[in-house]
Amino acid sequence: MKHWRVGILGATGTVGQRFVQLLEQHPWFTITAVAASDRSEGKRYGDAVAWKLPTPLPARIAELTLAPCRPPLDCDLVFSSLPGDMAAETEVAFAAAGYPVISNSSAHRMAPDVPLLVPEINPEHVRLIPLQQQRRDWTRGFLVTNPNCTTLALVLPLAALERAFGVEMVVVSTMQAISGAGYPGVASLDIVDNVIPYIAGEEDKVESEPRKILGQLVGDRIEPAVLRLSAHCHRVAVTDGHLCAASIKLRQPATVDEVGAALEAFRGPAEVAALPSAPARPIVLRREPDRPQPRLDRDLERGMASIVGRVRPDPLLDIKLTILGHNTVRGAAGAAVLNAEFLAATGCFT
Amino acid sequence: MKHWRVGILGATGTVGQRFVQLLEQHPWFTITAVAASDRSEGKRYGDAVAWKLPTPLPARIAELTLAPCRPPLDCDLVFSSLPGDMAAETEVAFAAAGYPVISNSSAHRMAPDVPLLVPEINPEHVRLIPLQQQRRDWTRGFLVTNPNCTTLALVLPLAALERAFGVEMVVVSTMQAISGAGYPGVASLDIVDNVIPYIAGEEDKVESEPRKILGQLVGDRIEPAVLRLSAHCHRVAVTDGHLCAASIKLRQPATVDEVGAALEAFRGPAEVAALPSAPARPIVLRREPDRPQPRLDRDLERGMASIVGRVRPDPLLDIKLTILGHNTVRGAAGAAVLNAEFLAATGCFT
Amino acid sequence: MKHWRVGILGATGTVGQRFVQLLEQHPWFTITAVAASDRSEGKRYGDAVAWKLPTPLPARIAELTLAPCRPPLDCDLVFSSLPGDMAAETEVAFAAAGYPVISNSSAHRMAPDVPLLVPEINPEHVRLIPLQQQRRDWTRGFLVTNPNCTTLALVLPLAALERAFGVEMVVVSTMQAISGAGYPGVASLDIVDNVIPYIAGEEDKVESEPRKILGQLVGDRIEPAVLRLSAHCHRVAVTDGHLCAASIKLRQPATVDEVGAALEAFRGPAEVAALPSAPARPIVLRREPDRPQPRLDRDLERGMASIVGRVRPDPLLDIKLTILGHNTVRGAAGAAVLNAEFLAATGCFT
Amino acid sequence: MKHWRVGILGATGTVGQRFVQLLEQHPWFTITAVAASDRSEGKRYGDAVAWKLPTPLPARIAELTLAPCRPPLDCDLVFSSLPGDMAAETEVAFAAAGYPVISNSSAHRMAPDVPLLVPEINPEHVRLIPLQQQRRDWTRGFLVTNPNCTTLALVLPLAALERAFGVEMVVVSTMQAISGAGYPGVASLDIVDNVIPYIAGEEDKVESEPRKILGQLVGDRIEPAVLRLSAHCHRVAVTDGHLCAASIKLRQPATVDEVGAALEAFRGPAEVAALPSAPARPIVLRREPDRPQPRLDRDLERGMASIVGRVRPDPLLDIKLTILGHNTVRGAAGAAVLNAEFLAATGCFT
């Protein structure tokens, strides 16, 4: 397999640190550049970062010098975890300069010519890439995004149910980890002995992104899936792991056992399952009455799966279940790394 | 106003302690008896109780001697916060022995001849009491219950919406405080950096109790309301205050402003509003984008109101909102005290 | 009693909010002015503040307009909870302009002519005020400070022991609440499932301030007490209430009972005990093996006392004990209010 | 290397689960027997255990059937994590029946003929084993213990300082994780928004065990080290990792740099360093101002090291520092596994 030299935009943030951690021993990608806000430019990464992960900061990365978030950057492709406002222009600049941009930012997720890629679900959406390049007059560069952290956890089981039975309606309430707000992020006075029933912009993303992800590529555009969603988003005193309680109306009736079987049987295409960061099981089904739980289950499948439990009948819709996803692994950096692996393996960049 | 001498069954538990706290300076009720499990019998209350409230244990109560949970008890009526299994027989024994039993336990809540009383909502349900006494051949004694802690928080705004627009369907997800499980209750290893997506029996209660509370007394029985509910219940690392995220389908369309107005306008009958423990506003409406929050709002109206916020349109049903209730005050001991006040004021016991 | 019109410098911060709360119904002081950073100038207080206390923001204060932190201000004296760097110049400017400045800031605490006042301990230190005014050529204005939040909790029992037995040496380890860092203050990712073993500048303050507080006024200066301290300061996931574990070497031997008796007997002068905010007992002694605890004991004596427990022999020094103080009440705003009451009652301003 | 078949006494508890986790892929030891209280006898381990670790319960162990805690047990040696009261007799019964007993329990730690073994510190204490066997008339069986979780974290740096400079006096205050109390252990109502300043029996252990560990084997007995300790023990809302703040008086003066160098240079004998579970560095020195922190540092060296930071002068004694140890790994099961490895490697059992 070929190797690629990768850069990380927003390398000092919470998700940037996960990129560094996940790529430390990656078989295909080697970090050769780290970039952050202008005020960090020229600093040693190890000096500029407030490293908050329980595994040590890799010594080689600590020695890299932070570049500004402008092309050129000494790498073959870039991962981006820039905040939305900064991502909009910066990512376009990199793509225009010939860099594949694998982004975790929200800025371009809903753009009609940008794949919102979950390779187990919509690998064919990468066919937007040549259209995007043509339309924007880019040659080697392009933009590919992954979903919001909550969307990702939710959309894997929704895809399984959509394939098996069709999904008509989803009411979902989330209990989201503080790491999802970055660092310093949520003030401790707001979360100790408390729940915050509001996360700016989150409910919109959870209600709209799944429709694009589950949509069909028709000609040169994505036809959104017809399911409808209602989301209630909350922040809770959990370090990592977003928990979601969902009531789901299916298009065809299904028993609890059939739903469980559909969830457990769900797999992406074989070429996705073979990727280095792909989970053996994209969905892990727990059958205990009180699982999944963030602290106990977030690291299953190295944080790359949706953990589903408490599948039971819903008195109003059809089915109730509980979903857990690791918000900074599969919900952010891990999703982008898997996307990059898929793009590399399928020749979307060279 | 007359005074009554009251006993507390289950006086050493989490809810029992709230009874002691709330009744310490009550204008009508004076604690004259405390009862607990047989192994505490004969102990000084102050020695037997693991007092966990931030206000001091009242010195007079500390000196009381714990009686067993059997009649006779030196009092005019009893409050019960016994665990469900123990409550079933014990409460009947006290009622049969002539004691009005004002219970927070779940044992008799759904019995057809027992009021599940929320005086702002269904004061007329007390008319079941003479029927109950007649059927069971009791004279002065009877059973009156208050709802589950989560149900109470939820049913006040549901009642307001039911009156104004009719309620057809409710999907609710809860984030419940650890005090709701009593003491020692939830193990700390289960809740620090975690959420538990399961509370035994809770979803059933939340799905069934509101239908009885909002039901109509027709002849000698309660005709349940026709609304339907689906509940997802979770335990979170909050000391006091249950938070609920609800999506609601109304029978008549209503705007966000109309819903807010209906919630704020909600009042019980004048004789309820005049009771010592009644909140000035049974529903407090918050208009900030990120409220209610348990730590900041649970003590509004001395913990006796439902705090509602984030009223907004629901893309699937009609309206979304967030509800907070103090689970051991209005959700437990405070509800029972208010019920007793209502029963006293309306001459249900003498 | 006369009334005074008071201003609050730093009114939107965590301690500023406590000032607003504590002064809402104060018998002598009425808030007539609130001041904050320049960028808030001209805003309605209720719009500018992120109110984080569980009691509601008083409606009258919410309507006040924020002034800049410069004299003149429409009031007779000012309370200051400005951050240290900003306090240095601003407080001097107000004092020079004729305002008594009752400050919770650290800027002037150790200045030789500024009382570091704890009225139960060192009321005679107010005699520095005329010296201060003379030296600085001020007329009506002056500066009086209260100690750091941890120092205050610690120094009340130290004063009791100093009086009774003499104190030679103190090794103290603290577990401090997040509210002590203001808002947003401590990042939630740093404190959930964690302890931070460092608070900038805190150990120095705890090691030096008690020596001044317990010092003797000799001529025109304070002779520091000779006790020596060593402090270890930590931040823990507690909302309010600093807990301190202290090993203490006394000058004269004393038994556990004698120490307990000395702590319980400790009182300030009668004119201090009569002040509106003074605790009935400046030190509350708990005899249970596992108290004090922040959540259960911080509000004793309305947060104005040091709660001491676990008095026991120390195998190395003489005595070990555990101390709890409410860091934003007696440890901050409450200390300043009590100081102002004392200064008013003793005619230090008119 | 030879292989051994091992049994675990107390296999369902918090420490028992760590044994299962740590031994899952051990190169020398294979779990062949699990034992627990009589009421679990005959149950499948996977059914009886409330598995609370974030790594999955190994499938092979889940299928084992729980035996009672009585010999014979199908294994060559036993690890014990029984509670103290049950351990006293049971461990003796196993040793008498010919099983080497490698115990984490407190029951026999201070017995004069039982090694309290930390192989980097006192490997020569194993010479008590033949004396123990002779005195008790045992043949193959014997008892070896490891220290209390807090003692272990503390005693590694104390040993380093004792060797380099001599240690005269230690005042230590601990902030201990909830996993140290087992499951269900600490009630969540006692720890959310709180600190508990008391752990039964803990201060005695911390004050006495280091003296035995650092003692000299003189003839057939351990001469305790002369250092003296004073401990304050607290429980905080941390899942894993005990933090200790220590003030230390040395016998010979040493600078902060010399202390840091002595800590970093500390190593056990070469044969200990070569053991499978031995940390590369028994002491990891952090030089950041705010480390170690439980969440970030507890898993360094796979949880088998003491992490030390904040080395600084102490105004009263000589040196202050902060220590972190993983309480259920090196502080419990990991210590026992390392002890067993050392005993195996040095031929103490065959």
PDB file of C-alpha atoms in Angstrom, chain B residues 74-192:
ATOM      1  CA  ASP B  74     -49.671   7.997  67.876  1.00  0.00           C
ATOM      2  CA  CYS B  75     -51.096  10.344  65.231  1.00  0.00           C
ATOM      3  CA  ASP B  76     -54.213  11.418  63.321  1.00  0.00           C
ATOM      4  CA  LEU B  77     -53.017  10.529  59.854  1.00  0.00           C
ATOM      5  CA  VAL B  78     -49.943   8.978  58.228  1.00  0.00           C
ATOM      6  CA  PHE B  79     -47.692   9.913  55.390  1.00  0.00           C
ATOM      7  CA  SER B  80     -46.134   6.919  53.697  1.00  0.00           C
ATOM      8  CA  SER B  81     -42.946   6.699  51.718  1.00  0.00           C
ATOM      9  CA  LEU B  82     -42.562   2.978  52.087  1.00  0.00           C
ATOM     10  CA  PRO B  83     -41.025   0.974  49.273  1.00  0.00           C
ATOM     11  CA  GLY B  84     -43.672  -0.465  46.962  1.00  0.00           C
ATOM     12  CA  ASP B  85     -43.540  -4.055  48.170  1.00  0.00           C
ATOM     13  CA  MET B  86     -43.839  -3.122  51.816  1.00  0.00           C
ATOM     14  CA  ALA B  87     -46.408  -0.399  51.192  1.00  0.00           C
ATOM     15  CA  ALA B  88     -49.038  -2.686  49.738  1.00  0.00           C
ATOM     16  CA  GLU B  89     -50.032  -4.402  52.977  1.00  0.00           C
ATOM     17  CA  THR B  90     -48.902  -1.806  55.480  1.00  0.00           C
ATOM     18  CA  GLU B  91     -50.879   1.043  54.014  1.00  0.00           C
ATOM     19  CA  VAL B  92     -54.019  -1.048  53.891  1.00  0.00           C
ATOM     20  CA  ALA B  93     -53.511  -1.995  57.528  1.00  0.00           C
ATOM     21  CA  PHE B  94     -53.299   1.645  58.548  1.00  0.00           C
ATOM     22  CA  ALA B  95     -56.304   2.665  56.476  1.00  0.00           C
ATOM     23  CA  ALA B  96     -58.309  -0.220  57.909  1.00  0.00           C
ATOM     24  CA  ALA B  97     -57.293   0.904  61.380  1.00  0.00           C
ATOM     25  CA  GLY B  98     -58.800   4.315  60.738  1.00  0.00           C
ATOM     26  CA  TYR B  99     -55.861   6.371  59.553  1.00  0.00           C
ATOM     27  CA  PRO B 100     -56.012   8.508  56.467  1.00  0.00           C
ATOM     28  CA  VAL B 101     -52.958   7.308  54.522  1.00  0.00           C
ATOM     29  CA  ILE B 102     -51.370   9.912  52.267  1.00  0.00           C
ATOM     30  CA  SER B 103     -48.950   7.863  50.273  1.00  0.00           C
ATOM     31  CA  ASN B 104     -46.051   8.497  47.966  1.00  0.00           C
ATOM     32  CA  SER B 105     -45.664   4.782  47.283  1.00  0.00           C
ATOM     33  CA  SER B 106     -46.521   3.167  44.001  1.00  0.00           C
ATOM     34  CA  ALA B 107     -48.375   0.225  45.496  1.00  0.00           C
ATOM     35  CA  HIS B 108     -51.934   1.526  45.286  1.00  0.00           C
ATOM     36  CA  ARG B 109     -51.617   4.315  42.725  1.00  0.00           C
ATOM     37  CA  MET B 110     -53.419   2.497  39.952  1.00  0.00           C
ATOM     38  CA  ALA B 111     -56.091   0.852  42.138  1.00  0.00           C
ATOM     39  CA  PRO B 112     -59.472   1.855  40.685  1.00  0.00           C
ATOM     40  CA  ASP B 113     -60.855   3.213  43.953  1.00  0.00           C
ATOM     41  CA  VAL B 114     -57.725   5.121  45.038  1.00  0.00           C
ATOM     42  CA  PRO B 115     -57.292   8.750  43.973  1.00  0.00           C
ATOM     43  CA  LEU B 116     -54.007   9.517  42.225  1.00  0.00           C
ATOM     44  CA  LEU B 117     -54.326  13.081  43.314  1.00  0.00           C
ATOM     45  CA  VAL B 118     -52.771  16.250  41.932  1.00  0.00           C
ATOM     46  CA  PRO B 119     -55.045  18.905  43.410  1.00  0.00           C
ATOM     47  CA  GLU B 120     -54.411  21.526  40.733  1.00  0.00           C
ATOM     48  CA  ILE B 121     -55.527  18.948  38.146  1.00  0.00           C
ATOM     49  CA  ASN B 122     -58.016  16.462  39.477  1.00  0.00           C
ATOM     50  CA  PRO B 123     -59.363  17.615  42.848  1.00  0.00           C
ATOM     51  CA  GLU B 124     -62.708  15.966  42.099  1.00  0.00           C
ATOM     52  CA  HIS B 125     -61.018  12.547  42.223  1.00  0.00           C
ATOM     53  CA  VAL B 126     -61.267  12.726  46.024  1.00  0.00           C
ATOM     54  CA  ARG B 127     -64.862  11.713  45.519  1.00  0.00           C
ATOM     55  CA  LEU B 128     -63.462   8.205  45.208  1.00  0.00           C
ATOM     56  CA  ILE B 129     -62.714   8.273  48.935  1.00  0.00           C
ATOM     57  CA  PRO B 130     -66.215   7.547  50.253  1.00  0.00           C
ATOM     58  CA  LEU B 131     -66.627   4.895  47.559  1.00  0.00           C
ATOM     59  CA  GLN B 132     -63.313   3.383  48.619  1.00  0.00           C
ATOM     60  CA  GLN B 133     -64.333   3.402  52.287  1.00  0.00           C
ATOM     61  CA  GLN B 134     -67.686   1.868  51.517  1.00  0.00           C
ATOM     62  CA  ARG B 135     -66.262  -0.834  49.257  1.00  0.00           C
ATOM     63  CA  ARG B 136     -63.512  -1.751  51.696  1.00  0.00           C
ATOM     64  CA  ASP B 137     -65.657  -1.320  54.753  1.00  0.00           C
ATOM     65  CA  TRP B 138     -63.398   1.328  56.263  1.00  0.00           C
ATOM     66  CA  THR B 139     -64.684   4.148  58.419  1.00  0.00           C
ATOM     67  CA  ARG B 140     -62.304   7.029  59.020  1.00  0.00           C
ATOM     68  CA  GLY B 141     -59.298   5.587  57.163  1.00  0.00           C
ATOM     69  CA  PHE B 142     -58.597   5.749  53.443  1.00  0.00           C
ATOM     70  CA  LEU B 143     -55.804   5.750  50.870  1.00  0.00           C
ATOM     71  CA  VAL B 144     -54.795   8.675  48.694  1.00  0.00           C
ATOM     72  CA  THR B 145     -51.682   8.582  46.525  1.00  0.00           C
ATOM     73  CA  ASN B 146     -49.563  11.022  44.596  1.00  0.00           C
ATOM     74  CA  PRO B 147     -47.816  10.214  41.334  1.00  0.00           C
ATOM     75  CA  ASN B 148     -44.321   9.007  40.599  1.00  0.00           C
ATOM     76  CA  CYS B 149     -41.711  11.789  40.705  1.00  0.00           C
ATOM     77  CA  THR B 150     -41.326  11.969  36.937  1.00  0.00           C
ATOM     78  CA  THR B 151     -45.041  11.753  36.281  1.00  0.00           C
ATOM     79  CA  LEU B 152     -45.685  14.722  38.550  1.00  0.00           C
ATOM     80  CA  ALA B 153     -43.226  16.980  36.760  1.00  0.00           C
ATOM     81  CA  LEU B 154     -44.696  15.975  33.422  1.00  0.00           C
ATOM     82  CA  VAL B 155     -48.395  15.967  34.204  1.00  0.00           C
ATOM     83  CA  LEU B 156     -48.691  19.606  35.288  1.00  0.00           C
ATOM     84  CA  PRO B 157     -47.783  20.970  31.840  1.00  0.00           C
ATOM     85  CA  LEU B 158     -49.697  18.125  30.191  1.00  0.00           C
ATOM     86  CA  ALA B 159     -52.785  19.174  32.134  1.00  0.00           C
ATOM     87  CA  ALA B 160     -52.350  22.754  31.004  1.00  0.00           C
ATOM     88  CA  LEU B 161     -52.066  21.650  27.370  1.00  0.00           C
ATOM     89  CA  GLU B 162     -54.891  19.144  27.702  1.00  0.00           C
ATOM     90  CA  ARG B 163     -57.219  21.865  28.935  1.00  0.00           C
ATOM     91  CA  ALA B 164     -56.202  24.362  26.299  1.00  0.00           C
ATOM     92  CA  PHE B 165     -55.694  22.258  23.183  1.00  0.00           C
ATOM     93  CA  GLY B 166     -56.065  18.585  24.006  1.00  0.00           C
ATOM     94  CA  VAL B 167     -53.066  16.257  24.054  1.00  0.00           C
ATOM     95  CA  GLU B 168     -52.898  13.247  21.766  1.00  0.00           C
ATOM     96  CA  MET B 169     -49.395  11.902  22.046  1.00  0.00           C
ATOM     97  CA  VAL B 170     -46.268  12.461  24.125  1.00  0.00           C
ATOM     98  CA  VAL B 171     -42.777  11.089  23.577  1.00  0.00           C
ATOM     99  CA  VAL B 172     -40.699  11.886  26.630  1.00  0.00           C
ATOM    100  CA  SER B 173     -37.089  11.195  27.537  1.00  0.00           C
ATOM    101  CA  THR B 174     -36.020  11.748  31.127  1.00  0.00           C
ATOM    102  CA  MET B 175     -32.735  12.534  32.861  1.00  0.00           C
ATOM    103  CA  GLN B 176     -33.429  11.677  36.490  1.00  0.00           C
ATOM    104  CA  ALA B 177     -31.625  12.619  39.680  1.00  0.00           C
ATOM    105  CA  ILE B 178     -29.918  10.078  41.904  1.00  0.00           C
ATOM    106  CA  SER B 179     -31.957  11.067  44.958  1.00  0.00           C
ATOM    107  CA  GLY B 180     -34.904   9.444  43.200  1.00  0.00           C
ATOM    108  CA  ALA B 181     -33.385   6.054  43.924  1.00  0.00           C
ATOM    109  CA  GLY B 182     -33.167   6.602  47.668  1.00  0.00           C
ATOM    110  CA  TYR B 183     -30.123   5.897  49.780  1.00  0.00           C
ATOM    111  CA  PRO B 184     -27.699   4.219  49.209  1.00  0.00           C
ATOM    112  CA  GLY B 185     -29.512   3.873  45.891  1.00  0.00           C
ATOM    113  CA  VAL B 186     -27.396   4.341  42.804  1.00  0.00           C
ATOM    114  CA  ALA B 187     -23.778   3.204  43.167  1.00  0.00           C
ATOM    115  CA  SER B 188     -21.309   5.969  42.471  1.00  0.00           C
ATOM    116  CA  LEU B 189     -19.357   3.742  40.072  1.00  0.00           C
ATOM    117  CA  ASP B 190     -22.514   3.588  37.944  1.00  0.00           C
ATOM    118  CA  ILE B 191     -23.019   7.312  37.638  1.00  0.00           C
ATOM    119  CA  VAL B 192     -19.702   9.210  37.732  1.00  0.00           C
TER     120      VAL B 192
END
